[in-house]
PDB file of C-alpha atoms and ligand atoms in Angstrom:
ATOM      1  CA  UNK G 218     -41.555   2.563  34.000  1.00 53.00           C
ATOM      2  CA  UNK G 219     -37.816   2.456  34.452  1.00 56.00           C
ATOM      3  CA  UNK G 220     -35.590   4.941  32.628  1.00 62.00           C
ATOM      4  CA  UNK G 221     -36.004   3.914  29.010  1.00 67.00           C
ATOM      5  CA  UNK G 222     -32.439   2.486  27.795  1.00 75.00           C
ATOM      6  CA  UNK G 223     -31.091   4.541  24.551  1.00 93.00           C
ATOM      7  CA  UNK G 224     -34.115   4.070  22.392  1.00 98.00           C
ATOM      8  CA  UNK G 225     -34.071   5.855  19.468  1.00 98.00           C
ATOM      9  CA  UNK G 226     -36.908   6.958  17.460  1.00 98.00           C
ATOM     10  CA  UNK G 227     -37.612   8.266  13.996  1.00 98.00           C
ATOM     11  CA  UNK G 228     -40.349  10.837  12.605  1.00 98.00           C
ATOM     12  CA  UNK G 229     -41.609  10.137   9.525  1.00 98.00           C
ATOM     13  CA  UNK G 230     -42.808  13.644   7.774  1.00 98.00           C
ATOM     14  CA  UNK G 231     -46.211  13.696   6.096  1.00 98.00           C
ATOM     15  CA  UNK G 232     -46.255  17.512   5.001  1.00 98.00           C
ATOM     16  CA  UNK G 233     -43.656  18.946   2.202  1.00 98.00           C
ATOM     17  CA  UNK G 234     -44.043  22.539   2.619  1.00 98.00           C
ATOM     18  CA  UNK G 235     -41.086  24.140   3.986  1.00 97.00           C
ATOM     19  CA  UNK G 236     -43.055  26.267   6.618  1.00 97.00           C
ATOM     20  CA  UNK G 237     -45.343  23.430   7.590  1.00 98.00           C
ATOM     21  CA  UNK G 238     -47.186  23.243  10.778  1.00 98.00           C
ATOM     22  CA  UNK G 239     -46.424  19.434  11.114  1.00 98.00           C
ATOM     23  CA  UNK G 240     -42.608  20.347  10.272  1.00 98.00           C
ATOM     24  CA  UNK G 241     -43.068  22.192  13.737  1.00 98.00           C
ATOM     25  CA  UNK G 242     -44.554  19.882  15.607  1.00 98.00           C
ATOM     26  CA  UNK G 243     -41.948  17.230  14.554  1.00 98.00           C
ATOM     27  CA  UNK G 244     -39.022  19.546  15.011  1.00 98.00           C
ATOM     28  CA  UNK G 245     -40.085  20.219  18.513  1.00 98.00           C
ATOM     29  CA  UNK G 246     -40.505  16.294  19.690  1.00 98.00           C
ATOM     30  CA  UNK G 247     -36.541  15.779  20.402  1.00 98.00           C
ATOM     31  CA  UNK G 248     -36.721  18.301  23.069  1.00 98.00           C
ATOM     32  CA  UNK G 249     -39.359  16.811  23.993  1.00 98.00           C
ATOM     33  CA  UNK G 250     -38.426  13.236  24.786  1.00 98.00           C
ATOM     34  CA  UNK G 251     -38.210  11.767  27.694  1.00 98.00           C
ATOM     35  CA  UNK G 252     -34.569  10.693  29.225  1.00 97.00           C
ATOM     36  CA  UNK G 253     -32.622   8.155  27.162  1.00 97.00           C
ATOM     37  CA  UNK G 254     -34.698   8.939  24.162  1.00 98.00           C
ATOM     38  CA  UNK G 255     -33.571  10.309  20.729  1.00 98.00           C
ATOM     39  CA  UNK G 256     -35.558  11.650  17.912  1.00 98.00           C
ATOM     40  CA  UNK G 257     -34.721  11.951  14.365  1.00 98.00           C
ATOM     41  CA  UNK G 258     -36.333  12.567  11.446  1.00 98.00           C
ATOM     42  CA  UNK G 259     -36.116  10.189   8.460  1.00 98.00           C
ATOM     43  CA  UNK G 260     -35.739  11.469   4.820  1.00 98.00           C
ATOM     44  CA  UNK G 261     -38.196  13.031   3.367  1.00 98.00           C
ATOM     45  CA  UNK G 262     -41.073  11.283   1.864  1.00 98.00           C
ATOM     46  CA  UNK G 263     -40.875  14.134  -1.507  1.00 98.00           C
ATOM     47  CA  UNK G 264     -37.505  12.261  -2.015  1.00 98.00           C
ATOM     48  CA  UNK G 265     -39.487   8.642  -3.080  1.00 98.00           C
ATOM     49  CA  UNK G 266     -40.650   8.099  -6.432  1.00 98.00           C
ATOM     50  CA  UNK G 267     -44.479   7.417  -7.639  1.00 98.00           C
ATOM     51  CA  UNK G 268     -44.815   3.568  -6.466  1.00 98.00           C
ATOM     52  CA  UNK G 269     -44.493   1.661  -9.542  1.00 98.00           C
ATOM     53  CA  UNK G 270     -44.278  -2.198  -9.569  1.00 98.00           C
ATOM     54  CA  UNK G 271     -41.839  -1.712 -12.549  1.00 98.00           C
ATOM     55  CA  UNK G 272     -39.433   0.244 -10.545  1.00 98.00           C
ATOM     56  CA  UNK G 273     -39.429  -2.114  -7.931  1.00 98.00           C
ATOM     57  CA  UNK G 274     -38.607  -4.891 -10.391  1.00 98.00           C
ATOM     58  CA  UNK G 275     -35.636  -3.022 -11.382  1.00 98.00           C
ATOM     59  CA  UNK G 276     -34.469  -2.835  -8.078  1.00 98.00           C
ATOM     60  CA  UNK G 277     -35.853  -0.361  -5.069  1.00 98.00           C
ATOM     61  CA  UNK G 278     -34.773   3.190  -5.151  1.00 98.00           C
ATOM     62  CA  UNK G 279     -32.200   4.437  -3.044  1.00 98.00           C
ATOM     63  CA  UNK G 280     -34.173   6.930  -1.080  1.00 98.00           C
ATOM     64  CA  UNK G 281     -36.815   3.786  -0.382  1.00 98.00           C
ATOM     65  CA  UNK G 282     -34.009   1.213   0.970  1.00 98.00           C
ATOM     66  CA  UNK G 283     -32.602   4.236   2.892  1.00 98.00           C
ATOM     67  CA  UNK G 284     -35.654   4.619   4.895  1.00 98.00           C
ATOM     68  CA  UNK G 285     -36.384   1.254   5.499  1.00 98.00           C
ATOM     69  CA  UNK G 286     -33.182   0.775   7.395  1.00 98.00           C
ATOM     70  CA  UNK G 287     -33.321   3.573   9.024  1.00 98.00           C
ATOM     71  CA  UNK G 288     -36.686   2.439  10.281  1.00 98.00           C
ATOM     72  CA  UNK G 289     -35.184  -0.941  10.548  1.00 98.00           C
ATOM     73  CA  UNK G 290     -32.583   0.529  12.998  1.00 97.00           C
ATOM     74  CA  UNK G 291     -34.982   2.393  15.030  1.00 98.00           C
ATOM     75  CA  UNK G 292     -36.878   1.822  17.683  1.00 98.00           C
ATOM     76  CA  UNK G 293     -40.285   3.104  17.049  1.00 98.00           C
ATOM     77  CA  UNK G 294     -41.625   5.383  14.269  1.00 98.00           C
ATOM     78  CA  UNK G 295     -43.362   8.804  14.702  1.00 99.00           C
ATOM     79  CA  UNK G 296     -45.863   9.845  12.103  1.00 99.00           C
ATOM     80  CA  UNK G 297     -46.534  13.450  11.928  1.00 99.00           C
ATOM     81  CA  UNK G 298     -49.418  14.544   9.229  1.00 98.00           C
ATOM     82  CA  UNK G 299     -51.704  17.186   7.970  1.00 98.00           C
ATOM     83  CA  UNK G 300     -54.910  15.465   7.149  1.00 98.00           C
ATOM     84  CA  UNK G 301     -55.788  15.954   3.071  1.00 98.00           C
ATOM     85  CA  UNK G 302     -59.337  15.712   2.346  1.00 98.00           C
ATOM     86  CA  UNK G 303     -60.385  13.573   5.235  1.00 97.00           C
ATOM     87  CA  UNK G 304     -57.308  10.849   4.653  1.00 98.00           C
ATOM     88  CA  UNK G 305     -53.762  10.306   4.835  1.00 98.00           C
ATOM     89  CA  UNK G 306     -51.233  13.113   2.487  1.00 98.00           C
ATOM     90  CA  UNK G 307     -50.491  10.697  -0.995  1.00 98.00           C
ATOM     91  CA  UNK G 308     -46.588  11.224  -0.503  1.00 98.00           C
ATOM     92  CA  UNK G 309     -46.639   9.753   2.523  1.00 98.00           C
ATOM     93  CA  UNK G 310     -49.176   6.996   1.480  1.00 98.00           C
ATOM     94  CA  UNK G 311     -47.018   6.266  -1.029  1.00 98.00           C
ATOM     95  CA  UNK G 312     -43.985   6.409   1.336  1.00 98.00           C
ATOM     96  CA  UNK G 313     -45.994   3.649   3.156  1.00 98.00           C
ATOM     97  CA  UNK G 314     -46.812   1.876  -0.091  1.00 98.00           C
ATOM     98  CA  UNK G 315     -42.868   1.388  -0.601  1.00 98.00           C
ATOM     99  CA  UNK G 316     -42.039   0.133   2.466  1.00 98.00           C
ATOM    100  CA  UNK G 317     -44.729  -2.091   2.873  1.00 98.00           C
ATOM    101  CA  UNK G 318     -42.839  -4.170  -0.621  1.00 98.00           C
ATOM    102  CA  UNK G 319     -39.461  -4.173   0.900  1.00 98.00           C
ATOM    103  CA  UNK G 320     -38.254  -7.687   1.595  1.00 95.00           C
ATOM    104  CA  UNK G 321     -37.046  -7.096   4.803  1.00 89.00           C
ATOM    105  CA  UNK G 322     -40.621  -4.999   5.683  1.00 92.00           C
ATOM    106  CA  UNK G 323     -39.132  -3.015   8.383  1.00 97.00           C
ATOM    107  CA  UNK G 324     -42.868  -1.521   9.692  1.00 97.00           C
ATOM    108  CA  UNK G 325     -43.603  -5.281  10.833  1.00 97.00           C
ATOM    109  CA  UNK G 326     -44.194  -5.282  14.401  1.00 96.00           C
ATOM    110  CA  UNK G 327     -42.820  -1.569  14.825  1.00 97.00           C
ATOM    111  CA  UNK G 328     -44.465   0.300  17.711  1.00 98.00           C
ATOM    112  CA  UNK G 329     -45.628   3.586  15.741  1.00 98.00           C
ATOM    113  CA  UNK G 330     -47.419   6.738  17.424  1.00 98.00           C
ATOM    114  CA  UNK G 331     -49.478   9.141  15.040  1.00 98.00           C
ATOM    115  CA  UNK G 332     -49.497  12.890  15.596  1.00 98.00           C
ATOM    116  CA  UNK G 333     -51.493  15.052  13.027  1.00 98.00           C
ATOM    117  CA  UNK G 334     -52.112  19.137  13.088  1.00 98.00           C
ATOM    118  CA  UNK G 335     -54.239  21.246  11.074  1.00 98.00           C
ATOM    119  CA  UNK G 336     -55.445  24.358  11.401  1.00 98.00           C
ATOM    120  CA  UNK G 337     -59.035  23.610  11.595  1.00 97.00           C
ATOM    121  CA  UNK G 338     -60.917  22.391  15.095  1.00 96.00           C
ATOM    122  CA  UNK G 339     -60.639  18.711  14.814  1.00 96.00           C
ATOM    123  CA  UNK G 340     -56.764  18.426  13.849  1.00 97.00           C
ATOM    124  CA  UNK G 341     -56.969  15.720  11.451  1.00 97.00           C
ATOM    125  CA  UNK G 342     -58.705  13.535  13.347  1.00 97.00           C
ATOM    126  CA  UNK G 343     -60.273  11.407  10.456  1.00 97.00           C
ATOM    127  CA  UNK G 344     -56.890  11.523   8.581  1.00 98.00           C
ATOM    128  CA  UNK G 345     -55.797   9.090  11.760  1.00 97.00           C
ATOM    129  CA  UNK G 346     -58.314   6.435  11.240  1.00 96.00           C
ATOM    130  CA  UNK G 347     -56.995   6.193   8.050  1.00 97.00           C
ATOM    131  CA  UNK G 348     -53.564   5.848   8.441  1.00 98.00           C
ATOM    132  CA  UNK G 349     -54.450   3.250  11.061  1.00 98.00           C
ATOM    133  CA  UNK G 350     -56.531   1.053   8.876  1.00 98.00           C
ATOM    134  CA  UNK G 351     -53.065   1.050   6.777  1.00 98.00           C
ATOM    135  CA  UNK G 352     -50.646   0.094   8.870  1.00 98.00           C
ATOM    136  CA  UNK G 353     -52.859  -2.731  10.452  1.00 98.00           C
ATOM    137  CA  UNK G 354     -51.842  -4.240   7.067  1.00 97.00           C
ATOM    138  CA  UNK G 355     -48.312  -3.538   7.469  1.00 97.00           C
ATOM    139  CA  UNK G 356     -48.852  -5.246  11.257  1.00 97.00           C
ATOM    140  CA  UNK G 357     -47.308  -1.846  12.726  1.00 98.00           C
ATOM    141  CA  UNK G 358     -48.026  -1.773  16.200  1.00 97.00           C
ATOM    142  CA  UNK G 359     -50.108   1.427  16.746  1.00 98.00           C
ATOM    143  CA  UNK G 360     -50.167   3.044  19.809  1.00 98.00           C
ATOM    144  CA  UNK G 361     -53.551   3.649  20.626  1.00 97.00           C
ATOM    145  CA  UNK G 362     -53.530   5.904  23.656  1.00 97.00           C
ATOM    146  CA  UNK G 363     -52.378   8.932  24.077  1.00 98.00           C
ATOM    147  CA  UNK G 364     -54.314  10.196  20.825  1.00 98.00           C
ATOM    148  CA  UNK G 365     -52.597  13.567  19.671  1.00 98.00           C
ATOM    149  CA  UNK G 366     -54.874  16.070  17.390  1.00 98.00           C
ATOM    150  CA  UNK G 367     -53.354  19.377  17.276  1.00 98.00           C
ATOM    151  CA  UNK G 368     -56.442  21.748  16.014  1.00 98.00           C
ATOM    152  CA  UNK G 369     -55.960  25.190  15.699  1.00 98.00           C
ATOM    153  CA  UNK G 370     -52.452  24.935  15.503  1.00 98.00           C
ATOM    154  CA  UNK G 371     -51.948  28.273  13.476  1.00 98.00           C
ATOM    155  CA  UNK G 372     -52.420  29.624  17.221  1.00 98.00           C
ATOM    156  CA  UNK G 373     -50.013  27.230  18.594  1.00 98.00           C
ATOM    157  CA  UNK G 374     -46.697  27.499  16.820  1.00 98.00           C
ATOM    158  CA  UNK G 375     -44.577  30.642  15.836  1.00 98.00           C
ATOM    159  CA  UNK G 376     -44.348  30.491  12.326  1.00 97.00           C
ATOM    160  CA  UNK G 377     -41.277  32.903  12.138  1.00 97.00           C
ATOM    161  CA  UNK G 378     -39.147  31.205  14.698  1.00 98.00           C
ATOM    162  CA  UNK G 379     -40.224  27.668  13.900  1.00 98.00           C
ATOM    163  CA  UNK G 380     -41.279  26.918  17.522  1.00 98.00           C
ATOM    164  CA  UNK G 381     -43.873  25.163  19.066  1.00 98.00           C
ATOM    165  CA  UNK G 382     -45.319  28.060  21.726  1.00 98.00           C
ATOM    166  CA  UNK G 383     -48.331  26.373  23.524  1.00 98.00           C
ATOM    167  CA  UNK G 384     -47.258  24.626  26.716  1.00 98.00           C
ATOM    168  CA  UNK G 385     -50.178  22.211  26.936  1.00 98.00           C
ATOM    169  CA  UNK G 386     -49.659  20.740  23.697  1.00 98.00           C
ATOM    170  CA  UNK G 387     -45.697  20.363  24.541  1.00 98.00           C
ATOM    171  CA  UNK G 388     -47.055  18.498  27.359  1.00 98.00           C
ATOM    172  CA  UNK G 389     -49.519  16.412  25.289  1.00 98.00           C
ATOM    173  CA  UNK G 390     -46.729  15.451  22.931  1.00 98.00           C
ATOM    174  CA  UNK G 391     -44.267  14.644  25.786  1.00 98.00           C
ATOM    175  CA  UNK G 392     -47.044  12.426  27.388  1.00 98.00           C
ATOM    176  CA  UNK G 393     -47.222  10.413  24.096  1.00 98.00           C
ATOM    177  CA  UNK G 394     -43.630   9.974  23.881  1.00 98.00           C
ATOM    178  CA  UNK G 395     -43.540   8.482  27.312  1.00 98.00           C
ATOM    179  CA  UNK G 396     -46.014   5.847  26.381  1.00 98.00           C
ATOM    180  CA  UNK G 397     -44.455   5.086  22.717  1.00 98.00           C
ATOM    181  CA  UNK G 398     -41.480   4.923  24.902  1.00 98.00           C
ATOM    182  CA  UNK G 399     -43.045   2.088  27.665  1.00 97.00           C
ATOM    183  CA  UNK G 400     -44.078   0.264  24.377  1.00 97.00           C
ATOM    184  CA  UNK G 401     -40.876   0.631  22.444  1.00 97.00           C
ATOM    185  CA  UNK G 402     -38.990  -1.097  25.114  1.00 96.00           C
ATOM    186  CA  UNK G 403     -41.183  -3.574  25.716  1.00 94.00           C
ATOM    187  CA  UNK G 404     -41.116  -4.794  21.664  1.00 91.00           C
ATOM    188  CA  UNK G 405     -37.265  -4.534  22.141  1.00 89.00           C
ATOM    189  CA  UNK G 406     -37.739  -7.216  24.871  1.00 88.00           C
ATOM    190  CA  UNK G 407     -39.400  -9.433  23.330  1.00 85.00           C
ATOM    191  CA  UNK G 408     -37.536  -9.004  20.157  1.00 80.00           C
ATOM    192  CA  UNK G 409     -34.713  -9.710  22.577  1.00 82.00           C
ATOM    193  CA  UNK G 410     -36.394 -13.143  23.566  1.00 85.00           C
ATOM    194  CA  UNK G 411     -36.600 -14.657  20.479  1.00 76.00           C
ATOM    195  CA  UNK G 412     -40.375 -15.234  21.279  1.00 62.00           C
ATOM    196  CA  UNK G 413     -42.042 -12.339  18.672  1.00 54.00           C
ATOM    197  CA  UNK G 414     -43.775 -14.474  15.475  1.00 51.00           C
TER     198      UNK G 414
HETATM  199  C1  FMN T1804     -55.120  19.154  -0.612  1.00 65.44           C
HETATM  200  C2  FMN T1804     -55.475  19.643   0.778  1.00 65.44           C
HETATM  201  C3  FMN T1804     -56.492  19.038   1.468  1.00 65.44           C
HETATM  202  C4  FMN T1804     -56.786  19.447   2.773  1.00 65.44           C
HETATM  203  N1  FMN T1804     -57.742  18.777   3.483  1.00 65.44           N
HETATM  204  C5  FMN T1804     -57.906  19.047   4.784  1.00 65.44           C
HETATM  205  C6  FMN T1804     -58.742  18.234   5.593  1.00 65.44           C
HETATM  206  O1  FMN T1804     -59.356  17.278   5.144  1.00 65.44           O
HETATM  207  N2  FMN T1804     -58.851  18.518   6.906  1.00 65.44           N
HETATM  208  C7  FMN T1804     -58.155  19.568   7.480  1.00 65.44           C
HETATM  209  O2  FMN T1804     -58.279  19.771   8.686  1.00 65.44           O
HETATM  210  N3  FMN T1804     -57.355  20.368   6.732  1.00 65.44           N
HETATM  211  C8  FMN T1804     -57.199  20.120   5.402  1.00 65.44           C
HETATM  212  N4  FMN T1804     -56.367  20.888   4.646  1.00 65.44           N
HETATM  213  C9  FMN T1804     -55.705  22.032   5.266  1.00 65.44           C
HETATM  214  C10 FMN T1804     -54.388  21.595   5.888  1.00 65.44           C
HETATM  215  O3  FMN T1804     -54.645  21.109   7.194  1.00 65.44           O
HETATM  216  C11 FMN T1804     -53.435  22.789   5.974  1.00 65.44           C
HETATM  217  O4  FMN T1804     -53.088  23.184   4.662  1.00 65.44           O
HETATM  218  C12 FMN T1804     -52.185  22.463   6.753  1.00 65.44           C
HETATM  219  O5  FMN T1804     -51.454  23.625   6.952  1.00 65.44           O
HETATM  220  C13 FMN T1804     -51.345  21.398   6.069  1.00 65.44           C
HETATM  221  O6  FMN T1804     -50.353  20.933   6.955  1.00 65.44           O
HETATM  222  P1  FMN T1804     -48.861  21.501   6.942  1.00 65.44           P
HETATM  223  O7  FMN T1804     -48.922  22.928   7.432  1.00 65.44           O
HETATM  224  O8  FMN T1804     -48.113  20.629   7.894  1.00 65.44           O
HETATM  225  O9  FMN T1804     -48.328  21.427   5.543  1.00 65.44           O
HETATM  226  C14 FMN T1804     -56.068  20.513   3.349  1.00 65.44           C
HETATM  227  C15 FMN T1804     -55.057  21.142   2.611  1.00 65.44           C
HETATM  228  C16 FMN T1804     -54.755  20.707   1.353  1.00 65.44           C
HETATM  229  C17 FMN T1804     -53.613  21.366   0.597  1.00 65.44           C
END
């Protein structure tokens, strides 16, 4: 792949606890992009109100029309979540359940990578099928390959400093943002040509 022109990414949050492992693991991802890449992180999915079809009627939140530009704006969306009770954390289902009513539905067509961490061996691996059943319905465009499953994580982070510690995982994350990156420019080319549907 050529250097990737000025893409610019967002990570979208699935853990609210301050000292959260995911929190981490998305912190870490700007330093680990590749060249001509940006990361940022979009509001926080605590900020969102309980979906409610009434709300919506009286016009979307702030916090909700907020994100969706932002997503809107960005290149490709980053998903970082602990895995609740074999599925996807309910703020950030909900999260998904706002955006997914916005006019404009700014997950349409969006590349997306998923990253999820937990503590236990399999690092949220069932959490992922999950969230990808989801967002075939909002037609995201899931990357499929590299997967990224941080078990164990407790022994990969420093809790005190905030920092992600273990090299091979840095490298597994980088190697994921390479290929989100190969398919983030590619979407911007054909979004370029006129020719997606
Ligand atoms: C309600 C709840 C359900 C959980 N379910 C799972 C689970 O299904 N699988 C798992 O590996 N860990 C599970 N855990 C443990 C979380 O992985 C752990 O709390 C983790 O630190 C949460 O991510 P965070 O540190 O980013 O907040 C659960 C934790 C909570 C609070």
């Amino acid at each position: 792949m050529e250097n990737p022109q000025n893409l610019r990414f967002v990570t979208l949050l699935g853990s609210l606890r301050r000292g959260s492992f995911n929190r981490i693991i998305a912190n870490a991802l700007p330093s680990l992009a590749p060249e001509g890449v940006t990361i940022e992180p979009l509001g926080s999915v605590g900020d969102l109100p309980h979906y409610d079809a009434d709300l919506q009627e009286q016009g979307f939140p702030a916090a909700v029309l907020e994100m969706g530009r932002a997503i809107a704006a960005a290149d490709a969306v980053i998903i970082v979540m602990p895995e609740y009770n074999y599925s996807v954390p309910g703020a950030l289902k909900n999260a998904l359940d706002w955006l997914s009513r916005l006019p404009d539905t700014p997950m349409f067509g969006k590349p997306v990578a998923i990253q999820t961490a937990s503590p236990g061996m399999i690092g949220g691996a069932r959490a992922q099928h999950q969230l990808r059943q989801v967002l075939v319905y909002l037609n995201a465009q899931v990357l499929n390959k590299p997967e990224v499953m941080v078990g164990q994580v407790a022994d990969k982070v420093n809790t005190v400093s905030g920092e992600l510690t273990d090299q091979s995982t840095r490298e597994h994350l980088a190697g994921q943002l390479v290929a989100l990156a190969q398919v983030a420019q590619q979407q911007r080319q054909i979004m370029a040509s006129g020719s997606v549907q």
